[in-house]
Amino acid sequence: MGNKEFIKFDNVFKSFGSLDVLKGVSFSINQGEVTAIIGKSGEGKSVLLKHIIGLLEADKGTIFIDGKKLLSMTKKDKKDIKKKLSYMFQKNALFEHFNVFDNIALPLREKYHYLSEKDIRKKVLEKIEIFELQNTEEKYPSELSGGMQKRVALARALITDPKAVLFDEPTTGLDPMRKNSVFKMISEYQKMFGFTAVVVSHDIPEIFDISQKIIMLNKGKVVFEGDYDMLKQNEDVLNFVKGGESY
């Protein structure tokens, strides 16, 4: 495993009214690795991602991103951090009224106002070639297969060359063959670009094949943090993963 922490949660709590979702969560995510976050529905997996990208703020505890405390960052620091992070939504979140080119170009136009349309076009066409999306620039999402839509969404997530990409249930609604192809795509492009990947997933054990670290949430707490070899040696966690009643 790598040894540089890119994201760290230190005793983080989060409640929504009377519902306690995170109860003192601590873990770290290493730079340049794929980290899987697993656990039952409603355990706070997506809530973790929303804290990382700044959509939610912890009630208590500390979150570090790239060595800096999230809460004590200046506006400039937060803006710089946001440029280092990208988010791939559960259902791609492609804009139906935008063609493929404009969907991929959107983050550049939103975050990098100094770029000319010529520069944007060059960057988008580079990603279109890398993701094998040639001849789709003028097509709309509804005209593409589910697999191609995933590639467009990932190309858009990577267009700003982020240091980390957060994937929220990237295989929702897909059959087993397509799920495996999405995981393979994430793994291949993570190796190609070297970004830090954080993948929230229910797909067990498939997600383990591409992950260097696994973080498991249960009842608002981290009950396991380590690699798959460590997980296999932890009988309680392994039974829980297999559907047991250990927790």
PDB file of C-alpha atoms in Angstrom:
ATOM      1  CA  MET A   1       0.000   0.000   0.000  1.00  0.00           C
ATOM      2  CA  GLY A   2       0.993   3.599  -0.479  1.00  0.00           C
ATOM      3  CA  ASN A   3       1.916   5.564   2.593  1.00  0.00           C
ATOM      4  CA  LYS A   4       0.752   9.097   1.802  1.00  0.00           C
ATOM      5  CA  GLU A   5      -2.709   9.882   3.139  1.00  0.00           C
ATOM      6  CA  PHE A   6      -4.807  11.965   0.776  1.00  0.00           C
ATOM      7  CA  ILE A   7      -8.059  11.883   2.793  1.00  0.00           C
ATOM      8  CA  LYS A   8      -8.371  11.341   6.542  1.00  0.00           C
ATOM      9  CA  PHE A   9     -11.427  11.284   8.835  1.00  0.00           C
ATOM     10  CA  ASP A  10     -10.681  11.698  12.542  1.00  0.00           C
ATOM     11  CA  ASN A  11     -13.575  10.913  14.922  1.00  0.00           C
ATOM     12  CA  VAL A  12     -16.259  12.394  12.650  1.00  0.00           C
ATOM     13  CA  PHE A  13     -19.884  12.604  13.794  1.00  0.00           C
ATOM     14  CA  LYS A  14     -22.931  13.514  11.687  1.00  0.00           C
ATOM     15  CA  SER A  15     -26.620  13.515  12.595  1.00  0.00           C
ATOM     16  CA  PHE A  16     -29.767  14.526  10.766  1.00  0.00           C
ATOM     17  CA  GLY A  17     -32.251  15.511  13.420  1.00  0.00           C
ATOM     18  CA  SER A  18     -32.552  12.532  15.770  1.00  0.00           C
ATOM     19  CA  LEU A  19     -30.876  10.163  13.284  1.00  0.00           C
ATOM     20  CA  ASP A  20     -27.204   9.551  14.097  1.00  0.00           C
ATOM     21  CA  VAL A  21     -25.526   8.504  10.827  1.00  0.00           C
ATOM     22  CA  LEU A  22     -21.802   8.787  11.596  1.00  0.00           C
ATOM     23  CA  LYS A  23     -20.727   7.975  15.155  1.00  0.00           C
ATOM     24  CA  GLY A  24     -17.062   8.763  15.517  1.00  0.00           C
ATOM     25  CA  VAL A  25     -15.790   7.610  12.128  1.00  0.00           C
ATOM     26  CA  SER A  26     -12.009   7.439  11.619  1.00  0.00           C
ATOM     27  CA  PHE A  27     -10.144   6.132   8.566  1.00  0.00           C
ATOM     28  CA  SER A  28      -7.614   7.173   5.947  1.00  0.00           C
ATOM     29  CA  ILE A  29      -7.467   6.911   2.157  1.00  0.00           C
ATOM     30  CA  ASN A  30      -4.058   6.609   0.547  1.00  0.00           C
ATOM     31  CA  GLN A  31      -3.032   8.591  -2.501  1.00  0.00           C
ATOM     32  CA  GLY A  32      -2.961   6.682  -5.781  1.00  0.00           C
ATOM     33  CA  GLU A  33      -4.983   3.701  -4.542  1.00  0.00           C
ATOM     34  CA  VAL A  34      -8.504   2.344  -5.045  1.00  0.00           C
ATOM     35  CA  THR A  35     -10.405   2.318  -1.756  1.00  0.00           C
ATOM     36  CA  ALA A  36     -13.778   0.565  -1.456  1.00  0.00           C
ATOM     37  CA  ILE A  37     -16.353   1.741   1.085  1.00  0.00           C
ATOM     38  CA  ILE A  38     -18.853  -1.013   1.854  1.00  0.00           C
ATOM     39  CA  GLY A  39     -21.751  -1.578   4.237  1.00  0.00           C
ATOM     40  CA  LYS A  40     -25.516  -2.004   4.301  1.00  0.00           C
ATOM     41  CA  SER A  41     -27.888   0.597   2.863  1.00  0.00           C
ATOM     42  CA  GLY A  42     -28.354   3.594   5.138  1.00  0.00           C
ATOM     43  CA  GLU A  43     -25.009   3.169   6.900  1.00  0.00           C
ATOM     44  CA  GLY A  44     -23.670   6.540   5.751  1.00  0.00           C
ATOM     45  CA  LYS A  45     -21.470   5.574   2.793  1.00  0.00           C
ATOM     46  CA  SER A  46     -22.763   8.322   0.494  1.00  0.00           C
ATOM     47  CA  VAL A  47     -22.776  10.732   3.448  1.00  0.00           C
ATOM     48  CA  LEU A  48     -19.002  10.209   3.716  1.00  0.00           C
ATOM     49  CA  LEU A  49     -18.536  11.174   0.072  1.00  0.00           C
ATOM     50  CA  LYS A  50     -20.638  14.307   0.535  1.00  0.00           C
ATOM     51  CA  HIS A  51     -18.399  15.380   3.417  1.00  0.00           C
ATOM     52  CA  ILE A  52     -15.315  14.957   1.225  1.00  0.00           C
ATOM     53  CA  ILE A  53     -16.653  17.143  -1.589  1.00  0.00           C
ATOM     54  CA  GLY A  54     -18.045  19.754   0.794  1.00  0.00           C
ATOM     55  CA  LEU A  55     -21.773  19.159   0.378  1.00  0.00           C
ATOM     56  CA  LEU A  56     -22.041  18.287   4.076  1.00  0.00           C
ATOM     57  CA  GLU A  57     -20.175  19.530   7.141  1.00  0.00           C
ATOM     58  CA  ALA A  58     -19.308  17.325  10.120  1.00  0.00           C
ATOM     59  CA  ASP A  59     -21.054  18.033  13.437  1.00  0.00           C
ATOM     60  CA  LYS A  60     -17.870  17.041  15.256  1.00  0.00           C
ATOM     61  CA  GLY A  61     -14.450  15.685  14.325  1.00  0.00           C
ATOM     62  CA  THR A  62     -11.856  16.609  11.728  1.00  0.00           C
ATOM     63  CA  ILE A  63     -11.499  15.894   8.020  1.00  0.00           C
ATOM     64  CA  PHE A  64      -8.170  16.341   6.262  1.00  0.00           C
ATOM     65  CA  ILE A  65      -7.753  16.512   2.487  1.00  0.00           C
ATOM     66  CA  ASP A  66      -4.268  16.554   1.020  1.00  0.00           C
ATOM     67  CA  GLY A  67      -2.845  17.334   4.448  1.00  0.00           C
ATOM     68  CA  LYS A  68      -5.131  20.303   5.181  1.00  0.00           C
ATOM     69  CA  LYS A  69      -8.000  20.598   7.671  1.00  0.00           C
ATOM     70  CA  LEU A  70     -11.218  21.043   5.720  1.00  0.00           C
ATOM     71  CA  LEU A  71     -12.867  23.329   8.302  1.00  0.00           C
ATOM     72  CA  SER A  72      -9.922  25.705   8.684  1.00  0.00           C
ATOM     73  CA  MET A  73      -9.288  26.143   4.942  1.00  0.00           C
ATOM     74  CA  THR A  74      -9.523  29.573   3.367  1.00  0.00           C
ATOM     75  CA  LYS A  75     -11.932  30.114   0.461  1.00  0.00           C
ATOM     76  CA  LYS A  76      -8.973  29.841  -1.908  1.00  0.00           C
ATOM     77  CA  ASP A  77      -7.843  26.566  -0.306  1.00  0.00           C
ATOM     78  CA  LYS A  78     -11.355  25.124  -0.648  1.00  0.00           C
ATOM     79  CA  LYS A  79     -11.513  26.204  -4.271  1.00  0.00           C
ATOM     80  CA  ASP A  80      -8.133  24.590  -4.941  1.00  0.00           C
ATOM     81  CA  ILE A  81      -9.214  21.371  -3.185  1.00  0.00           C
ATOM     82  CA  LYS A  82     -12.432  21.219  -5.212  1.00  0.00           C
ATOM     83  CA  LYS A  83     -10.341  21.319  -8.377  1.00  0.00           C
ATOM     84  CA  LYS A  84      -8.449  18.268  -7.123  1.00  0.00           C
ATOM     85  CA  LEU A  85     -11.657  16.266  -6.576  1.00  0.00           C
ATOM     86  CA  SER A  86     -14.159  14.871  -9.027  1.00  0.00           C
ATOM     87  CA  TYR A  87     -17.417  13.015  -8.441  1.00  0.00           C
ATOM     88  CA  MET A  88     -19.061  10.323 -10.558  1.00  0.00           C
ATOM     89  CA  PHE A  89     -22.713  10.139  -9.615  1.00  0.00           C
ATOM     90  CA  GLN A  90     -24.736   6.984  -9.087  1.00  0.00           C
ATOM     91  CA  LYS A  91     -26.674   7.298 -12.336  1.00  0.00           C
ATOM     92  CA  ASN A  92     -24.042   9.156 -14.390  1.00  0.00           C
ATOM     93  CA  ALA A  93     -25.925  12.499 -14.115  1.00  0.00           C
ATOM     94  CA  LEU A  94     -25.319  13.326 -17.774  1.00  0.00           C
ATOM     95  CA  PHE A  95     -27.278  16.316 -19.046  1.00  0.00           C
ATOM     96  CA  GLU A  96     -29.761  15.055 -21.607  1.00  0.00           C
ATOM     97  CA  HIS A  97     -29.909  18.415 -23.439  1.00  0.00           C
ATOM     98  CA  PHE A  98     -26.090  18.473 -23.841  1.00  0.00           C
ATOM     99  CA  ASN A  99     -24.317  16.384 -26.429  1.00  0.00           C
ATOM    100  CA  VAL A 100     -21.319  14.211 -25.493  1.00  0.00           C
ATOM    101  CA  PHE A 101     -18.794  16.961 -26.222  1.00  0.00           C
ATOM    102  CA  ASP A 102     -20.592  19.542 -24.054  1.00  0.00           C
ATOM    103  CA  ASN A 103     -21.166  17.053 -21.219  1.00  0.00           C
ATOM    104  CA  ILE A 104     -17.440  16.310 -21.035  1.00  0.00           C
ATOM    105  CA  ALA A 105     -16.481  19.972 -21.434  1.00  0.00           C
ATOM    106  CA  LEU A 106     -18.799  21.205 -18.667  1.00  0.00           C
ATOM    107  CA  PRO A 107     -16.333  21.028 -15.699  1.00  0.00           C
ATOM    108  CA  LEU A 108     -13.692  22.924 -17.710  1.00  0.00           C
ATOM    109  CA  ARG A 109     -16.166  25.673 -18.551  1.00  0.00           C
ATOM    110  CA  GLU A 110     -17.356  25.879 -14.933  1.00  0.00           C
ATOM    111  CA  LYS A 111     -13.976  25.784 -13.155  1.00  0.00           C
ATOM    112  CA  TYR A 112     -11.440  27.142 -15.649  1.00  0.00           C
ATOM    113  CA  HIS A 113     -12.839  30.370 -17.078  1.00  0.00           C
ATOM    114  CA  TYR A 114      -9.426  31.376 -18.457  1.00  0.00           C
ATOM    115  CA  LEU A 115      -9.390  28.471 -20.941  1.00  0.00           C
ATOM    116  CA  SER A 116     -10.231  29.329 -24.532  1.00  0.00           C
ATOM    117  CA  GLU A 117     -12.741  27.226 -26.476  1.00  0.00           C
ATOM    118  CA  LYS A 118      -9.779  26.054 -28.583  1.00  0.00           C
ATOM    119  CA  ASP A 119      -8.014  24.730 -25.453  1.00  0.00           C
ATOM    120  CA  ILE A 120     -11.225  23.153 -24.176  1.00  0.00           C
ATOM    121  CA  ARG A 121     -11.815  21.443 -27.507  1.00  0.00           C
ATOM    122  CA  LYS A 122      -8.290  20.030 -27.501  1.00  0.00           C
ATOM    123  CA  LYS A 123      -8.673  18.607 -23.979  1.00  0.00           C
ATOM    124  CA  VAL A 124     -12.118  17.135 -24.666  1.00  0.00           C
ATOM    125  CA  LEU A 125     -11.028  15.486 -27.918  1.00  0.00           C
ATOM    126  CA  GLU A 126      -8.039  13.939 -26.098  1.00  0.00           C
ATOM    127  CA  LYS A 127     -10.377  12.345 -23.549  1.00  0.00           C
ATOM    128  CA  ILE A 128     -12.798  11.259 -26.284  1.00  0.00           C
ATOM    129  CA  GLU A 129      -9.951   9.383 -27.965  1.00  0.00           C
ATOM    130  CA  ILE A 130      -8.651   7.825 -24.710  1.00  0.00           C
ATOM    131  CA  PHE A 131     -12.144   6.634 -23.758  1.00  0.00           C
ATOM    132  CA  GLU A 132     -12.852   5.348 -27.296  1.00  0.00           C
ATOM    133  CA  LEU A 133     -15.796   7.693 -27.802  1.00  0.00           C
ATOM    134  CA  GLN A 134     -14.882   8.806 -31.314  1.00  0.00           C
ATOM    135  CA  ASN A 135     -17.805   9.852 -33.533  1.00  0.00           C
ATOM    136  CA  THR A 136     -20.086  10.428 -30.543  1.00  0.00           C
ATOM    137  CA  GLU A 137     -19.304  14.132 -29.949  1.00  0.00           C
ATOM    138  CA  GLU A 138     -22.609  15.318 -31.402  1.00  0.00           C
ATOM    139  CA  LYS A 139     -24.732  12.522 -29.944  1.00  0.00           C
ATOM    140  CA  TYR A 140     -26.942  12.924 -26.895  1.00  0.00           C
ATOM    141  CA  PRO A 141     -26.906  10.577 -23.860  1.00  0.00           C
ATOM    142  CA  SER A 142     -30.211   8.964 -24.852  1.00  0.00           C
ATOM    143  CA  GLU A 143     -28.582   7.846 -28.101  1.00  0.00           C
ATOM    144  CA  LEU A 144     -25.796   5.942 -26.300  1.00  0.00           C
ATOM    145  CA  SER A 145     -25.652   2.506 -24.688  1.00  0.00           C
ATOM    146  CA  GLY A 146     -25.382   2.280 -20.899  1.00  0.00           C
ATOM    147  CA  GLY A 147     -21.715   1.343 -21.152  1.00  0.00           C
ATOM    148  CA  MET A 148     -20.915   4.331 -23.363  1.00  0.00           C
ATOM    149  CA  GLN A 149     -22.776   6.631 -20.990  1.00  0.00           C
ATOM    150  CA  LYS A 150     -20.530   5.363 -18.166  1.00  0.00           C
ATOM    151  CA  ARG A 151     -17.449   6.153 -20.286  1.00  0.00           C
ATOM    152  CA  VAL A 152     -18.744   9.659 -21.005  1.00  0.00           C
ATOM    153  CA  ALA A 153     -19.391  10.202 -17.272  1.00  0.00           C
ATOM    154  CA  LEU A 154     -15.873   9.017 -16.415  1.00  0.00           C
ATOM    155  CA  ALA A 155     -14.317  11.143 -19.169  1.00  0.00           C
ATOM    156  CA  ARG A 156     -16.150  14.151 -17.699  1.00  0.00           C
ATOM    157  CA  ALA A 157     -14.961  13.246 -14.184  1.00  0.00           C
ATOM    158  CA  LEU A 158     -11.348  13.106 -15.407  1.00  0.00           C
ATOM    159  CA  ILE A 159     -11.358  16.106 -17.770  1.00  0.00           C
ATOM    160  CA  THR A 160      -9.891  18.378 -15.053  1.00  0.00           C
ATOM    161  CA  ASP A 161      -7.102  15.871 -14.249  1.00  0.00           C
ATOM    162  CA  PRO A 162      -8.236  15.478 -10.608  1.00  0.00           C
ATOM    163  CA  LYS A 163      -6.116  13.894  -7.888  1.00  0.00           C
ATOM    164  CA  ALA A 164      -9.132  11.928  -6.613  1.00  0.00           C
ATOM    165  CA  VAL A 165     -12.369  10.626  -8.109  1.00  0.00           C
ATOM    166  CA  LEU A 166     -15.287   9.613  -5.885  1.00  0.00           C
ATOM    167  CA  PHE A 167     -17.648   6.960  -7.274  1.00  0.00           C
ATOM    168  CA  ASP A 168     -21.083   6.642  -5.670  1.00  0.00           C
ATOM    169  CA  GLU A 169     -22.502   3.194  -6.514  1.00  0.00           C
ATOM    170  CA  PRO A 170     -21.163   3.272 -10.109  1.00  0.00           C
ATOM    171  CA  THR A 171     -22.780  -0.074 -11.045  1.00  0.00           C
ATOM    172  CA  THR A 172     -26.329   0.566  -9.817  1.00  0.00           C
ATOM    173  CA  GLY A 173     -28.918  -1.056 -12.072  1.00  0.00           C
ATOM    174  CA  LEU A 174     -26.421  -3.004 -14.193  1.00  0.00           C
ATOM    175  CA  ASP A 175     -26.369  -6.756 -14.816  1.00  0.00           C
ATOM    176  CA  PRO A 176     -23.350  -8.781 -13.525  1.00  0.00           C
ATOM    177  CA  MET A 177     -21.462  -8.650 -16.835  1.00  0.00           C
ATOM    178  CA  ARG A 178     -21.816  -4.885 -17.145  1.00  0.00           C
ATOM    179  CA  LYS A 179     -20.928  -4.417 -13.473  1.00  0.00           C
ATOM    180  CA  ASN A 180     -17.645  -6.229 -14.022  1.00  0.00           C
ATOM    181  CA  SER A 181     -16.908  -4.153 -17.121  1.00  0.00           C
ATOM    182  CA  VAL A 182     -17.456  -0.920 -15.131  1.00  0.00           C
ATOM    183  CA  PHE A 183     -15.103  -2.083 -12.372  1.00  0.00           C
ATOM    184  CA  LYS A 184     -12.554  -3.082 -15.007  1.00  0.00           C
ATOM    185  CA  MET A 185     -12.885   0.361 -16.594  1.00  0.00           C
ATOM    186  CA  ILE A 186     -12.348   2.119 -13.239  1.00  0.00           C
ATOM    187  CA  SER A 187      -9.309  -0.051 -12.502  1.00  0.00           C
ATOM    188  CA  GLU A 188      -7.728   0.413 -15.943  1.00  0.00           C
ATOM    189  CA  TYR A 189      -8.146   4.181 -16.031  1.00  0.00           C
ATOM    190  CA  GLN A 190      -7.043   4.544 -12.397  1.00  0.00           C
ATOM    191  CA  LYS A 191      -3.796   2.803 -13.322  1.00  0.00           C
ATOM    192  CA  MET A 192      -3.482   4.892 -16.495  1.00  0.00           C
ATOM    193  CA  PHE A 193      -4.037   8.293 -14.829  1.00  0.00           C
ATOM    194  CA  GLY A 194      -2.883   7.480 -11.273  1.00  0.00           C
ATOM    195  CA  PHE A 195      -5.784   9.203  -9.512  1.00  0.00           C
ATOM    196  CA  THR A 196      -7.003   8.214  -6.038  1.00  0.00           C
ATOM    197  CA  ALA A 197     -10.311   6.344  -6.370  1.00  0.00           C
ATOM    198  CA  VAL A 198     -12.936   6.075  -3.633  1.00  0.00           C
ATOM    199  CA  VAL A 199     -15.702   3.649  -4.588  1.00  0.00           C
ATOM    200  CA  VAL A 200     -18.915   3.244  -2.591  1.00  0.00           C
ATOM    201  CA  SER A 201     -20.363  -0.120  -3.585  1.00  0.00           C
ATOM    202  CA  HIS A 202     -22.731  -2.937  -2.639  1.00  0.00           C
ATOM    203  CA  ASP A 203     -21.124  -5.283  -5.152  1.00  0.00           C
ATOM    204  CA  ILE A 204     -19.342  -7.821  -2.978  1.00  0.00           C
ATOM    205  CA  PRO A 205     -16.990  -9.553  -3.658  1.00  0.00           C
ATOM    206  CA  GLU A 206     -16.488  -7.951  -7.111  1.00  0.00           C
ATOM    207  CA  ILE A 207     -15.332  -4.613  -5.692  1.00  0.00           C
ATOM    208  CA  PHE A 208     -12.532  -6.364  -3.784  1.00  0.00           C
ATOM    209  CA  ASP A 209     -10.824  -7.348  -7.065  1.00  0.00           C
ATOM    210  CA  ILE A 210      -9.901  -3.734  -7.858  1.00  0.00           C
ATOM    211  CA  SER A 211      -9.371  -2.344  -4.334  1.00  0.00           C
ATOM    212  CA  GLN A 212      -6.140  -1.914  -2.408  1.00  0.00           C
ATOM    213  CA  LYS A 213      -8.052  -0.915   0.724  1.00  0.00           C
ATOM    214  CA  ILE A 214     -11.509  -1.771   2.075  1.00  0.00           C
ATOM    215  CA  ILE A 215     -13.394   0.330   4.632  1.00  0.00           C
ATOM    216  CA  MET A 216     -16.518  -1.207   6.118  1.00  0.00           C
ATOM    217  CA  LEU A 217     -19.237   0.776   7.891  1.00  0.00           C
ATOM    218  CA  ASN A 218     -21.757  -0.731  10.282  1.00  0.00           C
ATOM    219  CA  LYS A 219     -24.119   1.098  12.622  1.00  0.00           C
ATOM    220  CA  GLY A 220     -22.371   4.412  11.976  1.00  0.00           C
ATOM    221  CA  LYS A 221     -18.860   3.172  12.761  1.00  0.00           C
ATOM    222  CA  VAL A 222     -15.879   1.789  10.870  1.00  0.00           C
ATOM    223  CA  VAL A 223     -15.706  -1.909  11.779  1.00  0.00           C
ATOM    224  CA  PHE A 224     -12.922  -2.808   9.346  1.00  0.00           C
ATOM    225  CA  GLU A 225     -10.112  -1.011   7.530  1.00  0.00           C
ATOM    226  CA  GLY A 226      -7.497  -2.927   5.579  1.00  0.00           C
ATOM    227  CA  ASP A 227      -6.840  -4.949   2.418  1.00  0.00           C
ATOM    228  CA  TYR A 228      -8.649  -8.081   1.241  1.00  0.00           C
ATOM    229  CA  ASP A 229      -6.035 -10.413   2.738  1.00  0.00           C
ATOM    230  CA  MET A 230      -6.644  -8.823   6.150  1.00  0.00           C
ATOM    231  CA  LEU A 231     -10.411  -9.078   5.645  1.00  0.00           C
ATOM    232  CA  LYS A 232     -10.155 -12.800   4.888  1.00  0.00           C
ATOM    233  CA  GLN A 233      -8.407 -13.302   8.233  1.00  0.00           C
ATOM    234  CA  ASN A 234     -11.137 -11.447  10.154  1.00  0.00           C
ATOM    235  CA  GLU A 235     -13.827 -14.072  10.686  1.00  0.00           C
ATOM    236  CA  ASP A 236     -16.451 -11.697  12.116  1.00  0.00           C
ATOM    237  CA  VAL A 237     -16.188  -9.244   9.228  1.00  0.00           C
ATOM    238  CA  LEU A 238     -15.992 -12.034   6.648  1.00  0.00           C
ATOM    239  CA  ASN A 239     -19.180 -13.607   8.012  1.00  0.00           C
ATOM    240  CA  PHE A 240     -20.893 -10.232   7.906  1.00  0.00           C
ATOM    241  CA  VAL A 241     -19.789  -9.673   4.297  1.00  0.00           C
ATOM    242  CA  LYS A 242     -21.153 -13.119   3.418  1.00  0.00           C
ATOM    243  CA  GLY A 243     -24.489 -12.244   5.001  1.00  0.00           C
ATOM    244  CA  GLY A 244     -23.854 -13.471   8.529  1.00  0.00           C
ATOM    245  CA  GLU A 245     -25.182 -11.907  11.712  1.00  0.00           C
ATOM    246  CA  SER A 246     -21.897 -10.988  13.383  1.00  0.00           C
ATOM    247  CA  TYR A 247     -22.872  -7.327  13.815  1.00  0.00           C
TER     248      TYR A 247
END
